[in-house]
Amino acid sequence: MKAGIVGLPNVGKSTLFNCLSNAKAQSANFPFCTIEPNIGVVNVPDPRLAKLEELVKPERVVPATVEIVDIAGLVKGASKGEGLGNQFLANIRETDAILHVLRCFDNDNIVHVDGSVNPIRDKETIDIELQLKDLETTEKKLDKVKRAAKTGNKEAQAEEAVLLKIKDGLESGVSVRALEFSEEDYTDYVKPLQFITDKPVMYVCNVDEAAANTGNAYVEQVREAVKDEHAEVLVLAVGTEADINELEDYEERQMFLEDIGLDEPGSAKLIRAAYKLLKQQTYFTAGVKEVRAWTVTIGATAPQAAGVIHTDFEKGFIRAEVIAYNDYVNYGSEAKVKEAGKMRVEGKNYIVKDGDVMHFLFNV
């Protein structure tokens, strides 16, 4: 699962990507600096993993990860191929969620591609380009479906009605994710077209250090503008995060954070939020060889969770032994959990809960 960082040129995308992944995407004060999409595999910060390590004392610990993609800055006309538009749109289509970075700070030394700082205008610039691209997709599909609908094909008529609803919405500036469909219509007609504006989005307000804790007037404008989108808004001082990243010593980093009134780097909050945006959750395996966080989609069954480890585990699934994370920590070991009767045996229909400590029995 991938989350793509998008935004206009010079809003802090590549600097943010560097903070998240410690990869060194080129970061410079001019548009189109990041030409190839940079992909970083980022560890998901999870204090539960450290607690399990403390209790089990394994040979190694493996955290959950999420893929972050840094995508070239988009400009007006991208849907028609302006700038690096075609490449931008192809790259963003391959991601599963969007982290939309908005510049919410003033700095005369950093050029704004449109000449002034206005996060709402910037947001609308990108929204319009993505909506235009989705409109193009809709119209192409409609041309094919209309011909079949005219012959009386009921399936085609149902699809035509859904596509016309999407077309009307996009022409009115409404993204696909904000439209409502029945579950059946969504599965049959909307999802297969992989609309860009159907992807879940989080707005990352890039502020200066003074606003890292409280936000500022620009952030409030963004909150107001997106209040009907059911989208999360995260405030992050990307330049400050980069400074924190430069510090090698953990104690120094903590002192820096305390000085600006934060309890942890904002990048850690962002990674967890991206993980949630991708509808992912974590279960653990805990043994002396390895304590590991595994990633599954929210709503996954026990066999599907087993399949993340190995496809044979899913094919030959017999049952899962499950301990709730809090029980594991409260009792201090697997043996004590068993003694207390808190280990559960679950079958094929069990829906995995975030934080479950699991052991699978299978036979292939």
Short mmCIF file of C-alpha atoms in Angstrom, two decimals:
data_model
loop_
_atom_site.label_atom_id
_atom_site.label_comp_id
_atom_site.label_asym_id
_atom_site.label_seq_id
_atom_site.Cartn_x
_atom_site.Cartn_y
_atom_site.Cartn_z
CA MET A 1 0.00 0.00 0.00
CA LYS A 2 1.37 3.39 -1.02
CA ALA A 3 0.60 6.95 0.08
CA GLY A 4 1.62 9.64 -2.42
CA ILE A 5 2.84 13.09 -1.32
CA VAL A 6 1.38 15.70 -3.69
CA GLY A 7 1.25 19.47 -3.90
CA LEU A 8 2.37 22.44 -5.96
CA PRO A 9 6.11 22.95 -6.52
CA ASN A 10 8.05 24.41 -3.54
CA VAL A 11 5.53 23.60 -0.79
CA GLY A 12 7.89 21.24 1.08
CA LYS A 13 7.05 17.84 -0.43
CA SER A 14 10.60 16.56 -0.92
CA THR A 15 11.79 17.93 2.43
CA LEU A 16 8.88 16.10 4.08
CA PHE A 17 9.70 12.92 2.15
CA ASN A 18 13.31 13.13 3.37
CA CYS A 19 12.12 13.48 6.96
CA LEU A 20 9.85 10.46 6.63
CA SER A 21 12.14 8.09 4.85
CA ASN A 22 15.67 9.41 5.47
CA ALA A 23 16.07 8.89 1.73
CA LYS A 24 17.71 11.83 0.03
CA ALA A 25 15.25 13.10 -2.54
CA GLN A 26 16.75 16.15 -4.19
CA SER A 27 15.34 19.22 -2.47
CA ALA A 28 15.83 22.61 -4.11
CA ASN A 29 14.14 25.96 -4.38
CA PHE A 30 12.68 25.60 -7.86
CA PRO A 31 9.79 23.70 -9.53
CA PHE A 32 10.06 20.17 -10.99
CA CYS A 33 13.02 19.22 -8.84
CA THR A 34 11.68 15.76 -8.08
CA ILE A 35 11.32 14.36 -11.58
CA GLU A 36 11.23 10.63 -10.89
CA PRO A 37 8.91 9.57 -8.09
CA ASN A 38 10.94 8.72 -5.01
CA ILE A 39 9.71 5.79 -2.98
CA GLY A 40 10.55 5.37 0.69
CA VAL A 41 9.65 2.40 2.86
CA VAL A 42 8.92 3.99 6.24
CA ASN A 43 8.71 2.26 9.63
CA VAL A 44 5.42 2.87 11.43
CA PRO A 45 6.22 4.20 14.95
CA ASP A 46 4.46 1.89 17.46
CA PRO A 47 5.30 1.95 21.19
CA ARG A 48 3.56 -1.45 21.58
CA LEU A 49 6.42 -3.08 19.68
CA ALA A 50 8.98 -1.77 22.19
CA LYS A 51 6.87 -3.11 25.07
CA LEU A 52 6.65 -6.58 23.50
CA GLU A 53 10.41 -6.51 22.91
CA GLU A 54 10.95 -5.71 26.59
CA LEU A 55 8.78 -8.67 27.67
CA VAL A 56 9.87 -11.30 25.12
CA LYS A 57 13.54 -10.29 24.62
CA PRO A 58 13.66 -11.61 21.02
CA GLU A 59 16.69 -11.88 18.75
CA ARG A 60 15.21 -9.23 16.45
CA VAL A 61 12.31 -6.82 16.12
CA VAL A 62 10.60 -5.99 12.81
CA PRO A 63 8.22 -2.99 12.63
CA ALA A 64 5.31 -2.51 10.25
CA THR A 65 6.07 -0.33 7.23
CA VAL A 66 4.22 1.93 4.83
CA GLU A 67 5.39 3.07 1.36
CA ILE A 68 5.57 6.82 0.80
CA VAL A 69 5.94 8.17 -2.75
CA ASP A 70 7.25 11.67 -3.41
CA ILE A 71 5.64 12.87 -6.65
CA ALA A 72 6.74 15.77 -8.89
CA GLY A 73 5.01 19.12 -8.22
CA LEU A 74 1.82 19.69 -10.18
CA VAL A 75 0.89 22.97 -11.91
CA LYS A 76 -2.17 24.38 -13.68
CA GLY A 77 -2.79 22.53 -16.93
CA ALA A 78 -1.40 19.21 -15.65
CA SER A 79 -4.52 17.38 -16.87
CA LYS A 80 -3.58 18.57 -20.37
CA GLY A 81 0.06 17.54 -19.91
CA GLU A 82 1.48 20.92 -18.77
CA GLY A 83 4.73 20.78 -16.78
CA LEU A 84 5.17 17.16 -15.80
CA GLY A 85 1.41 16.68 -15.73
CA ASN A 86 1.10 13.33 -17.48
CA GLN A 87 3.83 11.81 -15.34
CA PHE A 88 2.36 13.29 -12.16
CA LEU A 89 -1.07 11.89 -12.93
CA ALA A 90 0.28 8.43 -13.83
CA ASN A 91 2.29 8.32 -10.59
CA ILE A 92 -0.58 9.45 -8.40
CA ARG A 93 -2.93 6.89 -9.97
CA GLU A 94 -0.65 4.13 -8.69
CA THR A 95 -0.96 5.25 -5.04
CA ASP A 96 -3.70 4.21 -2.60
CA ALA A 97 -4.03 7.47 -0.63
CA ILE A 98 -2.98 11.10 -1.02
CA LEU A 99 -0.99 13.27 1.40
CA HIS A 100 -1.71 16.75 0.04
CA VAL A 101 0.93 19.24 1.28
CA LEU A 102 -0.21 22.86 1.48
CA ARG A 103 2.13 25.78 2.12
CA CYS A 104 0.88 27.59 5.23
CA PHE A 105 3.88 29.80 6.01
CA ASP A 106 5.30 33.11 4.76
CA ASN A 107 8.92 33.28 3.63
CA ASP A 108 10.10 35.78 1.00
CA ASN A 109 13.18 33.63 0.29
CA ILE A 110 11.12 30.67 -0.96
CA VAL A 111 9.46 31.34 -4.30
CA HIS A 112 5.76 30.47 -4.64
CA VAL A 113 4.86 29.20 -8.10
CA ASP A 114 1.78 31.50 -8.17
CA GLY A 115 3.53 34.51 -6.59
CA SER A 116 1.78 34.56 -3.18
CA VAL A 117 0.88 32.25 -0.29
CA ASN A 118 -2.74 31.07 -0.47
CA PRO A 119 -3.32 27.43 0.59
CA ILE A 120 -6.99 27.42 -0.48
CA ARG A 121 -6.12 28.54 -4.02
CA ASP A 122 -3.31 25.94 -4.08
CA LYS A 123 -5.69 23.19 -2.96
CA GLU A 124 -8.23 24.17 -5.61
CA THR A 125 -5.53 24.21 -8.34
CA ILE A 126 -4.71 20.58 -7.64
CA ASP A 127 -8.34 19.53 -7.04
CA ILE A 128 -9.37 20.97 -10.42
CA GLU A 129 -6.56 19.21 -12.30
CA LEU A 130 -7.39 15.86 -10.69
CA GLN A 131 -11.12 16.35 -11.30
CA LEU A 132 -10.47 17.21 -14.97
CA LYS A 133 -8.46 14.00 -15.37
CA ASP A 134 -11.26 11.97 -13.75
CA LEU A 135 -13.80 13.73 -16.00
CA GLU A 136 -11.77 12.60 -19.02
CA THR A 137 -11.86 8.99 -17.70
CA THR A 138 -15.63 9.25 -17.11
CA GLU A 139 -16.40 10.62 -20.57
CA LYS A 140 -14.35 7.91 -22.31
CA LYS A 141 -16.20 5.20 -20.39
CA LEU A 142 -19.59 6.89 -20.98
CA ASP A 143 -19.05 6.84 -24.76
CA LYS A 144 -18.77 3.05 -24.67
CA VAL A 145 -21.56 2.46 -22.14
CA LYS A 146 -24.13 4.72 -23.86
CA ARG A 147 -24.06 2.60 -27.03
CA ALA A 148 -24.87 -0.55 -25.03
CA ALA A 149 -27.49 1.28 -22.94
CA LYS A 150 -29.36 2.33 -26.09
CA THR A 151 -29.86 -1.33 -27.05
CA GLY A 152 -31.80 -1.85 -23.80
CA ASN A 153 -28.97 -3.56 -21.89
CA LYS A 154 -30.04 -3.17 -18.22
CA GLU A 155 -26.49 -3.52 -16.88
CA ALA A 156 -25.24 -0.76 -19.22
CA GLN A 157 -28.17 1.48 -18.25
CA ALA A 158 -27.33 1.09 -14.55
CA GLU A 159 -23.67 1.90 -15.25
CA GLU A 160 -24.65 4.90 -17.39
CA ALA A 161 -26.69 6.37 -14.52
CA VAL A 162 -23.70 6.06 -12.13
CA LEU A 163 -21.30 7.59 -14.65
CA LEU A 164 -23.65 10.51 -15.33
CA LYS A 165 -23.81 11.17 -11.57
CA ILE A 166 -19.99 11.21 -11.44
CA LYS A 167 -19.81 13.49 -14.52
CA ASP A 168 -22.28 15.98 -12.98
CA GLY A 169 -20.35 15.95 -9.70
CA LEU A 170 -16.95 16.52 -11.31
CA GLU A 171 -18.31 19.31 -13.55
CA SER A 172 -19.57 20.99 -10.35
CA GLY A 173 -16.14 20.66 -8.69
CA VAL A 174 -17.12 17.71 -6.45
CA SER A 175 -14.56 14.92 -6.13
CA VAL A 176 -15.67 11.29 -6.54
CA ARG A 177 -14.90 10.53 -2.86
CA ALA A 178 -17.56 13.08 -1.82
CA LEU A 179 -20.35 11.41 -3.87
CA GLU A 180 -22.58 8.69 -2.43
CA PHE A 181 -23.25 5.35 -4.13
CA SER A 182 -24.84 2.07 -3.13
CA GLU A 183 -22.27 -0.56 -2.17
CA GLU A 184 -23.13 -2.57 -5.29
CA ASP A 185 -22.83 0.40 -7.68
CA TYR A 186 -19.53 1.42 -6.09
CA THR A 187 -18.04 -2.09 -6.39
CA ASP A 188 -19.31 -2.71 -9.93
CA TYR A 189 -18.92 0.66 -11.62
CA VAL A 190 -16.87 3.16 -9.58
CA LYS A 191 -14.00 1.19 -8.07
CA PRO A 192 -12.80 -0.47 -11.33
CA LEU A 193 -12.16 2.96 -12.91
CA GLN A 194 -9.62 3.89 -10.19
CA PHE A 195 -10.61 7.55 -10.04
CA ILE A 196 -7.86 9.77 -8.64
CA THR A 197 -10.34 11.89 -6.67
CA ASP A 198 -11.80 8.75 -5.09
CA LYS A 199 -8.59 8.13 -3.12
CA PRO A 200 -8.66 9.04 0.60
CA VAL A 201 -6.83 12.32 1.28
CA MET A 202 -5.11 13.99 4.23
CA TYR A 203 -4.12 17.66 4.11
CA VAL A 204 -0.68 18.38 5.57
CA CYS A 205 -0.38 22.07 6.50
CA ASN A 206 3.31 22.98 6.29
CA VAL A 207 3.83 25.78 8.85
CA ASP A 208 6.84 27.58 10.34
CA GLU A 209 8.32 26.61 13.71
CA ALA A 210 6.29 29.20 15.64
CA ALA A 211 3.04 27.55 14.46
CA ALA A 212 4.17 23.91 14.88
CA ASN A 213 2.09 23.40 18.02
CA THR A 214 -0.90 25.65 17.54
CA GLY A 215 -1.29 26.19 13.79
CA ASN A 216 -2.03 29.63 12.31
CA ALA A 217 -4.60 31.59 10.29
CA TYR A 218 -3.72 29.68 7.09
CA VAL A 219 -4.39 26.37 8.87
CA GLU A 220 -7.79 27.62 10.05
CA GLN A 221 -8.65 28.54 6.45
CA VAL A 222 -7.79 25.00 5.35
CA ARG A 223 -9.86 23.42 8.16
CA GLU A 224 -12.84 25.53 7.14
CA ALA A 225 -12.41 24.73 3.42
CA VAL A 226 -12.26 20.94 3.91
CA LYS A 227 -14.80 20.54 6.74
CA ASP A 228 -17.29 18.71 4.46
CA GLU A 229 -14.69 16.37 2.94
CA HIS A 230 -14.28 14.04 5.95
CA ALA A 231 -10.52 14.55 5.47
CA GLU A 232 -7.94 14.79 8.24
CA VAL A 233 -5.86 17.97 8.58
CA LEU A 234 -2.39 17.60 10.08
CA VAL A 235 -0.16 20.54 11.09
CA LEU A 236 3.55 19.99 10.49
CA ALA A 237 6.57 22.32 10.55
CA VAL A 238 8.43 20.49 7.79
CA GLY A 239 11.58 22.67 8.00
CA THR A 240 11.76 22.10 11.75
CA GLU A 241 11.24 18.35 11.26
CA ALA A 242 14.24 18.41 8.90
CA ASP A 243 16.32 20.12 11.62
CA ILE A 244 15.25 17.48 14.19
CA ASN A 245 16.20 14.79 11.69
CA GLU A 246 19.74 16.17 11.48
CA LEU A 247 20.34 15.57 15.19
CA GLU A 248 22.04 12.22 15.78
CA ASP A 249 21.52 12.12 19.55
CA TYR A 250 18.11 10.99 20.90
CA GLU A 251 18.38 13.24 23.99
CA GLU A 252 19.11 16.27 21.80
CA ARG A 253 16.08 15.51 19.65
CA GLN A 254 13.85 15.24 22.74
CA MET A 255 15.15 18.59 24.08
CA PHE A 256 14.49 20.23 20.70
CA LEU A 257 10.92 18.86 20.71
CA GLU A 258 10.30 20.06 24.28
CA ASP A 259 11.54 23.54 23.36
CA ILE A 260 8.87 23.85 20.67
CA GLY A 261 6.17 22.19 22.81
CA LEU A 262 5.89 18.81 21.05
CA ASP A 263 5.93 15.37 22.69
CA GLU A 264 7.13 13.56 19.53
CA PRO A 265 8.17 14.47 15.98
CA GLY A 266 5.23 15.46 13.81
CA SER A 267 6.53 13.05 11.19
CA ALA A 268 5.71 10.13 13.54
CA LYS A 269 2.10 11.36 13.79
CA LEU A 270 1.99 11.71 10.00
CA ILE A 271 3.22 8.15 9.38
CA ARG A 272 0.60 6.72 11.76
CA ALA A 273 -2.09 8.88 10.16
CA ALA A 274 -1.02 7.71 6.66
CA TYR A 275 -1.21 4.09 7.85
CA LYS A 276 -4.76 4.71 9.09
CA LEU A 277 -5.66 6.59 5.89
CA LEU A 278 -4.65 3.45 3.96
CA LYS A 279 -7.11 1.51 6.18
CA GLN A 280 -4.29 -0.57 7.65
CA GLN A 281 -3.90 -2.02 11.13
CA THR A 282 -1.29 -4.08 12.95
CA TYR A 283 -1.19 -7.50 14.53
CA PHE A 284 1.88 -9.00 16.22
CA THR A 285 3.72 -12.28 16.37
CA ALA A 286 5.91 -12.64 19.45
CA GLY A 287 8.57 -15.33 19.90
CA VAL A 288 12.19 -15.56 21.05
CA LYS A 289 13.41 -15.50 17.44
CA GLU A 290 11.39 -12.46 16.44
CA VAL A 291 8.81 -9.94 17.60
CA ARG A 292 7.14 -8.55 14.49
CA ALA A 293 4.38 -6.14 13.51
CA TRP A 294 2.37 -7.34 10.51
CA THR A 295 0.14 -5.13 8.39
CA VAL A 296 -3.40 -6.16 7.46
CA THR A 297 -6.34 -4.26 6.05
CA ILE A 298 -8.93 -3.28 8.66
CA GLY A 299 -11.64 -5.97 8.56
CA ALA A 300 -9.27 -8.80 7.55
CA THR A 301 -10.11 -12.34 8.71
CA ALA A 302 -7.70 -14.62 10.59
CA PRO A 303 -6.84 -16.66 7.43
CA GLN A 304 -6.15 -13.42 5.49
CA ALA A 305 -3.87 -12.25 8.31
CA ALA A 306 -2.08 -15.61 8.21
CA GLY A 307 -1.63 -15.19 4.45
CA VAL A 308 0.39 -12.02 5.03
CA ILE A 309 3.10 -14.22 6.59
CA HIS A 310 2.90 -16.92 3.89
CA THR A 311 0.26 -17.98 1.37
CA ASP A 312 0.49 -21.57 2.71
CA PHE A 313 -0.66 -20.31 6.12
CA GLU A 314 -3.87 -19.02 4.52
CA LYS A 315 -4.45 -22.08 2.30
CA GLY A 316 -4.00 -24.56 5.13
CA PHE A 317 -5.42 -22.42 7.96
CA ILE A 318 -6.77 -24.48 10.87
CA ARG A 319 -7.10 -21.98 13.71
CA ALA A 320 -5.48 -18.96 15.35
CA GLU A 321 -4.41 -18.57 18.96
CA VAL A 322 -5.10 -14.95 19.88
CA ILE A 323 -4.05 -12.78 22.83
CA ALA A 324 -5.24 -9.19 23.15
CA TYR A 325 -2.23 -6.85 23.39
CA ASN A 326 -3.37 -5.41 26.75
CA ASP A 327 -3.69 -8.93 28.22
CA TYR A 328 -0.19 -9.82 27.01
CA VAL A 329 1.25 -6.72 28.69
CA ASN A 330 -0.82 -7.09 31.90
CA TYR A 331 0.19 -10.72 32.45
CA GLY A 332 3.74 -10.29 31.14
CA SER A 333 4.15 -13.48 29.10
CA GLU A 334 2.32 -15.93 26.86
CA ALA A 335 2.53 -18.65 29.54
CA LYS A 336 0.88 -16.43 32.18
CA VAL A 337 -1.84 -15.38 29.72
CA LYS A 338 -2.61 -19.09 29.11
CA GLU A 339 -2.69 -19.78 32.86
CA ALA A 340 -5.20 -16.97 33.32
CA GLY A 341 -7.38 -18.40 30.54
CA LYS A 342 -7.03 -15.25 28.43
CA MET A 343 -5.74 -16.90 25.24
CA ARG A 344 -8.55 -17.43 22.73
CA VAL A 345 -8.78 -19.97 19.92
CA GLU A 346 -10.39 -18.40 16.83
CA GLY A 347 -11.54 -19.89 13.51
CA LYS A 348 -11.80 -18.82 9.89
CA ASN A 349 -14.43 -16.13 10.46
CA TYR A 350 -12.54 -14.23 13.17
CA ILE A 351 -12.01 -10.55 12.29
CA VAL A 352 -8.54 -9.47 13.40
CA LYS A 353 -8.39 -6.58 15.89
CA ASP A 354 -5.64 -3.99 15.98
CA GLY A 355 -2.93 -5.11 18.42
CA ASP A 356 -3.83 -8.83 18.49
CA VAL A 357 -0.86 -11.08 19.29
CA MET A 358 -1.41 -14.14 17.08
CA HIS A 359 -0.09 -17.64 16.46
CA PHE A 360 -1.41 -19.64 13.50
CA LEU A 361 -1.88 -23.38 13.15
CA PHE A 362 -2.03 -24.64 9.56
CA ASN A 363 -1.64 -27.80 7.53
CA VAL A 364 -0.68 -27.89 3.83
#
